[in-house]
């Protein structure tokens, strides 16, 4: 469904007049990459030149089934015709205005997000350009939570072990991984990390010096780890009792990824804030902070936060187009159907020890530490997958993935596992 397997070759577009996209091997591009781009991402796995639906092609003409979707970003796959036409026409009409002004797409998107999030009266939206920026805004919101009943300042922010909230300084302070944090200390203070999924530890940690608790309903970077069913409820109770904010990071899990608009939807709670980004713009950079209810929305007032690009007409039009396509094309149903199907089939594959996740955010574990080698073997076999841990593979494909495409991967998986096992053994010698 909705998969467009053809798109115009890049060199037929005006981009081809600026960059010679054809006729250069991947290896040639990578040599230029390493002498011109900062090494923070390591060596890129491939040089990609074109995409259509769930497929992408590299500079050497090889085709891949994209089961990572730009890390949960390409919700509608690549080059979706409706999103592409909305972005192009908005850019040709009004591309950018400063935040001294507003535009119809910005307002319409904010209204739409409040409906999707089932946000109560008085709820508001702030637009950013990425997930980390949405979380920076949420961090500042938390700092504005007034002193507790005791009059003590709320200096403590709680996040979970395994958490990933972004790479800018505030979001990095919320992120748990030492290797990401330590080189950049001191980070903004007051953040403590508590054990994942442990309700007693949470209740013990939240007190009247706590300004906020940050949670991902499913930790993506930690290998697709869903919080236990009652955890969000317990977190809501504990934060409400202490006057702390409950802030849900749905940057990866939001906008249909789990077959619902928000992964937290079924928990039956109203958070104080939700952050969004990744899939929201269907591939175009846009992030958002939604604050729930009047009290929370009033915590950041005029002049206390801002951004030049945030909420620009093109980004907000891209998000409106994405939401419209998801809704009008039955994509949430597709996510549930194909997601359930794929997870069931993965569980039957020899060498797969556990399958986790919801909808099309899927993690599965292997018997040995072969996941990094599986990424390479997957590419050789024509599949883009990701290893957030040595034994774990993450899939976050476009939400338009078909069961046939899922089958294609499952059929190839035994050979990918076999080849990765052999390679890992060889590397260990
Ligand atoms: C990716 C991610 C972020 C950071 O988003 P960027 O757009 O990379 O800054 C934050 N939180 C979660 C849960 C994410 O998955």
XYZ file of C-alpha atoms and ligand atoms in Angstrom:
444
model
C 0.000 0.000 0.000
C 1.086 3.521 -0.744
C 4.505 2.354 -1.765
C 5.884 4.244 -4.671
C 8.725 2.267 -6.100
C 9.737 4.876 -8.650
C 10.971 8.433 -8.267
C 12.726 10.695 -10.763
C 16.463 10.190 -10.886
C 18.231 12.884 -8.905
C 20.264 14.133 -11.868
C 17.034 15.092 -13.654
C 16.296 17.582 -10.854
C 18.000 20.969 -10.426
C 20.067 19.389 -7.631
C 21.923 17.519 -10.376
C 23.182 20.871 -11.680
C 24.788 21.605 -8.295
C 26.208 18.202 -7.387
C 27.155 15.427 -9.760
C 25.114 12.761 -8.059
C 25.631 10.208 -10.807
C 28.805 8.545 -11.959
C 30.716 8.634 -8.681
C 31.260 5.430 -6.722
C 30.338 5.240 -3.051
C 34.023 4.810 -2.171
C 34.873 8.080 -3.924
C 32.196 9.975 -1.953
C 33.362 8.418 1.320
C 36.938 9.582 0.728
C 35.603 13.116 0.246
C 33.369 12.689 3.307
C 36.232 11.773 5.601
C 38.288 14.792 4.554
C 35.413 17.275 4.868
C 33.000 16.101 7.583
C 33.551 15.901 11.320
C 34.046 12.345 12.509
C 31.303 12.260 15.157
C 29.219 9.694 13.267
C 32.116 7.406 12.366
C 32.259 6.185 8.766
C 28.852 6.239 7.051
C 27.686 2.768 6.009
C 26.635 3.785 2.499
C 26.159 6.893 0.325
C 22.442 7.107 -0.443
C 21.245 8.999 -3.498
C 17.537 8.305 -3.893
C 14.519 6.794 -2.200
C 10.932 5.840 -2.972
C 8.481 4.337 -0.505
C 10.347 1.849 1.674
C 13.250 1.519 -0.775
C 16.493 3.494 -1.093
C 19.388 3.289 -3.557
C 23.063 3.937 -2.994
C 25.650 5.644 -5.189
C 26.679 2.284 -6.624
C 23.106 1.566 -7.739
C 22.349 -1.053 -5.067
C 18.771 -1.195 -3.722
C 17.859 -1.556 -0.033
C 14.667 -2.190 1.891
C 14.822 0.557 4.527
C 13.825 -1.019 7.838
C 15.206 1.854 9.893
C 13.407 4.765 8.199
C 16.076 7.344 9.063
C 15.704 6.161 12.700
C 11.917 6.370 12.980
C 11.777 9.560 10.900
C 10.557 8.608 7.414
C 7.051 7.787 8.617
C 5.635 7.780 5.083
C 8.731 6.360 3.456
C 10.844 8.280 0.979
C 9.575 10.836 -1.535
C 5.926 10.505 -0.510
C 4.093 12.374 -3.291
C 1.603 14.214 -1.063
C 4.171 15.344 1.528
C 6.558 16.326 -1.257
C 3.960 18.424 -3.037
C 2.807 20.155 0.161
C 6.393 21.021 1.153
C 7.228 22.275 -2.351
C 4.118 24.404 -2.682
C 4.509 25.915 0.791
C 8.145 26.738 0.073
C 7.100 28.371 -3.199
C 4.486 30.437 -1.330
C 6.080 31.424 1.976
C 9.162 29.630 3.237
C 10.170 31.415 6.403
C 9.030 34.210 8.681
C 10.517 35.196 12.021
C 8.632 34.472 15.210
C 7.657 38.159 15.295
C 5.020 36.759 12.923
C 2.959 33.624 12.595
C 1.458 31.728 9.674
C -1.653 29.618 9.053
C 0.229 26.303 8.866
C 1.851 26.939 12.259
C -1.475 27.619 13.941
C -3.273 24.760 12.192
C -0.555 22.289 13.200
C -0.643 23.397 16.850
C -4.433 22.945 16.892
C -4.118 19.538 15.245
C -1.473 18.331 17.712
C -3.614 19.355 20.687
C -6.464 17.243 19.281
C -4.226 14.249 18.568
C -2.727 14.444 22.064
C -6.217 14.696 23.622
C -4.900 17.730 25.485
C -7.290 19.452 27.916
C -8.337 23.119 27.747
C -5.484 25.586 28.121
C -2.879 23.233 26.606
C -0.287 24.796 24.279
C 2.407 23.951 21.738
C 5.975 25.194 21.256
C 7.696 24.324 17.960
C 11.358 23.358 17.715
C 13.434 21.785 14.959
C 14.532 18.496 16.509
C 13.999 16.108 19.386
C 16.798 17.446 21.507
C 15.439 20.982 21.138
C 11.952 19.878 22.146
C 13.523 18.334 25.255
C 15.575 21.487 25.959
C 12.300 23.408 26.014
C 10.843 20.785 28.366
C 13.926 21.037 30.600
C 13.428 24.811 30.874
C 9.739 24.209 31.599
C 10.767 21.905 34.453
C 13.072 24.579 35.885
C 10.059 26.906 36.027
C 8.025 24.540 38.226
C 7.436 26.635 41.353
C 8.866 25.655 44.757
C 7.176 22.747 46.555
C 4.673 22.999 49.387
C 7.566 23.085 51.848
C 8.935 26.178 50.084
C 12.041 24.198 49.118
C 13.274 24.882 45.571
C 12.650 22.083 43.099
C 16.215 21.303 42.091
C 15.788 17.604 41.245
C 14.868 16.183 37.827
C 14.400 12.432 37.514
C 15.163 10.342 34.422
C 15.693 6.619 33.924
C 18.745 4.449 33.481
C 19.027 3.717 29.756
C 17.318 7.013 28.884
C 18.116 8.843 25.651
C 16.766 12.379 25.385
C 19.247 14.035 23.004
C 22.738 15.501 22.704
C 22.509 19.199 23.560
C 23.593 20.083 27.095
C 20.196 19.996 28.843
C 18.953 16.931 26.976
C 22.375 15.326 27.513
C 22.010 15.830 31.250
C 18.793 13.752 30.962
C 20.508 11.090 28.816
C 21.958 8.249 30.883
C 24.846 6.849 28.838
C 28.179 7.709 30.475
C 30.129 7.667 27.192
C 27.897 10.446 25.845
C 27.908 12.482 29.079
C 31.299 12.289 30.726
C 33.369 14.157 28.082
C 31.066 17.172 28.430
C 30.702 17.614 32.165
C 29.724 19.735 33.945
C 26.187 19.305 32.612
C 23.175 21.245 33.891
C 22.670 20.042 37.441
C 20.029 18.265 39.421
C 19.346 15.264 37.178
C 19.312 11.847 38.840
C 18.876 8.532 36.993
C 16.882 5.783 38.692
C 16.570 2.077 37.756
C 14.419 1.350 34.695
C 10.851 0.197 35.302
C 11.195 0.027 39.105
C 8.029 1.593 40.542
C 9.280 1.472 44.153
C 12.485 3.289 43.189
C 10.391 5.921 41.439
C 8.096 6.434 44.433
C 11.124 6.711 46.714
C 12.822 9.283 44.449
C 9.934 11.687 43.764
C 9.606 14.264 46.555
C 8.779 17.941 47.030
C 12.189 18.994 45.664
C 11.413 17.225 42.361
C 10.542 19.499 39.460
C 9.909 16.818 36.833
C 10.142 13.172 35.840
C 11.168 12.514 32.214
C 10.106 9.160 30.698
C 10.173 7.468 27.302
C 7.164 5.081 27.076
C 9.494 2.773 25.114
C 13.252 3.351 25.350
C 14.438 3.176 21.731
C 18.184 3.676 22.004
C 18.338 1.213 24.909
C 17.182 -1.562 22.567
C 13.412 -0.986 22.410
C 12.499 -1.463 26.086
C 8.828 -0.736 26.876
C 8.057 0.544 30.365
C 5.902 -1.953 32.322
C 2.142 -1.404 31.884
C 1.480 0.213 35.265
C 4.611 2.350 35.358
C 3.174 5.449 33.677
C 0.148 5.359 35.985
C 2.382 5.062 39.060
C 4.532 7.906 37.725
C 1.454 10.086 37.262
C 0.296 9.376 40.825
C 3.697 10.033 42.382
C 4.339 13.255 40.437
C 0.843 14.612 41.068
C 1.185 13.941 44.803
C 4.546 15.750 44.921
C 3.642 18.619 42.579
C 6.255 17.460 40.056
C 5.723 17.504 36.289
C 5.398 14.274 34.324
C 7.108 14.834 30.955
C 6.885 12.127 28.300
C 9.526 12.006 25.577
C 7.632 10.619 22.584
C 10.211 11.851 20.079
C 10.681 8.280 18.813
C 7.404 6.631 19.876
C 4.961 9.375 18.847
C 3.035 10.072 15.629
C 1.866 6.568 14.816
C 5.071 4.624 15.415
C 3.300 2.208 17.798
C 0.011 2.146 15.864
C -1.393 4.945 18.028
C -0.792 8.669 17.790
C 1.054 8.519 21.115
C 2.531 5.391 22.697
C 1.297 6.585 26.107
C -2.320 6.754 24.894
C -3.470 3.496 26.510
C -2.056 4.323 29.949
C -5.115 6.456 30.684
C -3.109 9.346 32.114
C -2.773 13.037 31.280
C 0.918 14.035 31.351
C 2.077 17.627 31.932
C 4.093 17.695 28.731
C 4.959 15.568 25.710
C 7.853 16.079 23.312
C 7.706 15.068 19.648
C 10.049 15.188 16.645
C 11.406 12.325 14.483
C 8.313 11.112 12.546
C 6.348 14.340 12.932
C 7.542 15.997 9.715
C 7.615 12.822 7.620
C 11.329 13.416 7.026
C 11.375 17.198 7.339
C 12.994 18.525 10.557
C 10.364 19.624 13.074
C 9.997 19.141 16.822
C 7.339 20.119 19.321
C 6.702 20.480 23.027
C 3.072 20.140 24.064
C 2.184 21.382 27.538
C -1.019 20.038 29.059
C -3.443 22.311 30.890
C -3.264 25.962 31.880
C -0.920 25.634 34.859
C 1.824 23.951 32.868
C 1.405 26.159 29.819
C 1.882 29.278 31.932
C 5.310 28.179 33.215
C 7.173 29.568 30.205
C 6.168 33.147 29.440
C 7.096 35.776 26.837
C 10.856 36.041 26.325
C 11.757 32.921 28.304
C 12.313 30.673 25.305
C 12.581 30.955 21.526
C 14.095 29.752 18.249
C 14.611 31.285 14.810
C 13.479 28.366 12.677
C 10.977 26.736 15.029
C 7.430 26.572 13.651
C 8.387 27.843 10.203
C 5.769 27.524 7.455
C 7.504 24.712 5.551
C 8.189 22.518 8.576
C 4.676 22.938 9.914
C 3.176 22.272 6.457
C 5.278 19.087 6.249
C 3.898 17.945 9.604
C 0.317 18.785 8.618
C 0.781 16.762 5.439
C 2.215 13.837 7.403
C -0.642 13.814 9.914
C -3.175 14.070 7.110
C -1.645 11.182 5.167
C -1.409 8.973 8.272
C -5.047 9.626 9.061
C -6.596 9.520 5.596
C -4.697 6.448 4.393
C -5.420 4.150 7.361
C -1.757 4.033 8.289
C -2.248 3.464 12.027
C -4.103 0.229 11.164
C -1.267 -0.766 8.855
C 1.281 -0.189 11.646
C -0.625 -2.457 14.016
C -1.254 -5.185 11.430
C 2.203 -5.307 9.880
C 3.899 -4.717 13.251
C 2.106 -7.657 14.914
C 2.777 -9.813 11.890
C 6.483 -8.977 11.749
C 7.035 -9.450 15.493
C 5.313 -12.846 15.400
C 7.360 -13.994 12.449
C 10.629 -12.740 13.984
C 9.919 -14.723 17.161
C 9.978 -17.938 15.074
C 13.389 -17.307 13.529
C 16.197 -19.554 14.821
C 18.696 -17.565 16.865
C 16.220 -14.841 17.877
C 15.812 -15.050 21.654
C 13.361 -12.211 22.379
C 11.200 -9.775 20.412
C 10.017 -6.491 21.961
C 8.164 -3.333 21.027
C 4.869 -2.168 19.688
C 3.639 -1.405 16.191
C 6.634 -0.740 13.960
C 9.121 0.039 16.716
C 10.688 -3.388 17.109
C 13.712 -4.704 18.981
C 14.923 -8.279 18.931
C 17.790 -10.044 20.672
C 20.206 -12.625 19.285
C 22.022 -15.499 20.975
C 25.495 -14.025 20.536
C 27.014 -10.560 20.233
C 26.469 -10.552 16.491
C 24.217 -7.508 16.059
C 26.892 -5.101 14.696
C 27.982 -7.732 12.158
C 24.308 -8.247 11.256
C 24.023 -4.610 10.235
C 26.843 -5.142 7.718
C 25.486 -8.497 6.563
C 22.042 -6.906 6.269
C 23.379 -4.177 3.992
C 25.110 -6.765 1.801
C 21.762 -8.575 1.550
C 19.884 -5.338 0.754
C 18.361 -4.430 4.142
C 18.940 -1.385 6.363
C 18.740 -2.357 10.046
C 20.300 -0.962 13.249
C 22.057 -2.394 16.316
C 21.535 -0.292 19.455
C 23.385 -2.988 21.456
C 25.768 -5.925 20.807
C 22.948 -8.499 20.916
C 20.067 -6.305 19.787
C 18.631 -5.252 16.430
C 16.195 -2.332 16.153
C 13.713 -1.879 13.307
C 11.779 1.371 12.824
C 10.686 1.156 9.177
C 8.355 3.538 7.358
C 4.814 3.127 8.684
C 3.716 2.082 5.172
C 5.750 -1.160 5.274
C 3.802 -4.033 3.694
C 3.548 -7.632 4.918
C 5.315 -8.697 1.692
C 8.250 -6.455 2.564
C 8.253 -7.799 6.126
C 8.291 -11.337 4.666
C 11.219 -10.466 2.455
C 13.273 -9.539 5.533
C 12.212 -12.539 7.602
C 13.104 -14.843 4.708
C 16.583 -13.291 4.460
C 17.208 -13.205 8.226
C 18.586 -16.754 8.774
C 21.317 -16.137 6.188
C 22.083 -12.703 7.702
C 22.411 -14.288 11.161
C 24.599 -17.064 9.790
C 26.902 -14.694 7.976
C 27.141 -12.356 11.003
C 27.905 -15.294 13.306
C 30.734 -16.428 11.019
C 32.124 -12.900 10.682
C 31.970 -12.277 14.442
C 33.828 -15.539 15.121
C 36.462 -14.622 12.533
C 36.920 -11.109 13.999
C 37.423 -12.625 17.475
C 40.385 -14.752 16.311
C 16.149 10.755 18.712
C 15.645 11.054 20.069
C 15.900 12.294 20.677
C 16.771 13.341 20.042
O 16.228 13.814 18.847
P 17.175 14.609 17.803
O 16.223 15.050 16.744
O 18.207 13.635 17.348
O 17.776 15.732 18.543
C 15.345 12.524 21.918
N 14.587 11.610 22.535
C 14.326 10.406 21.984
C 13.464 9.425 22.705
C 14.850 10.085 20.736
O 14.621 8.885 20.193
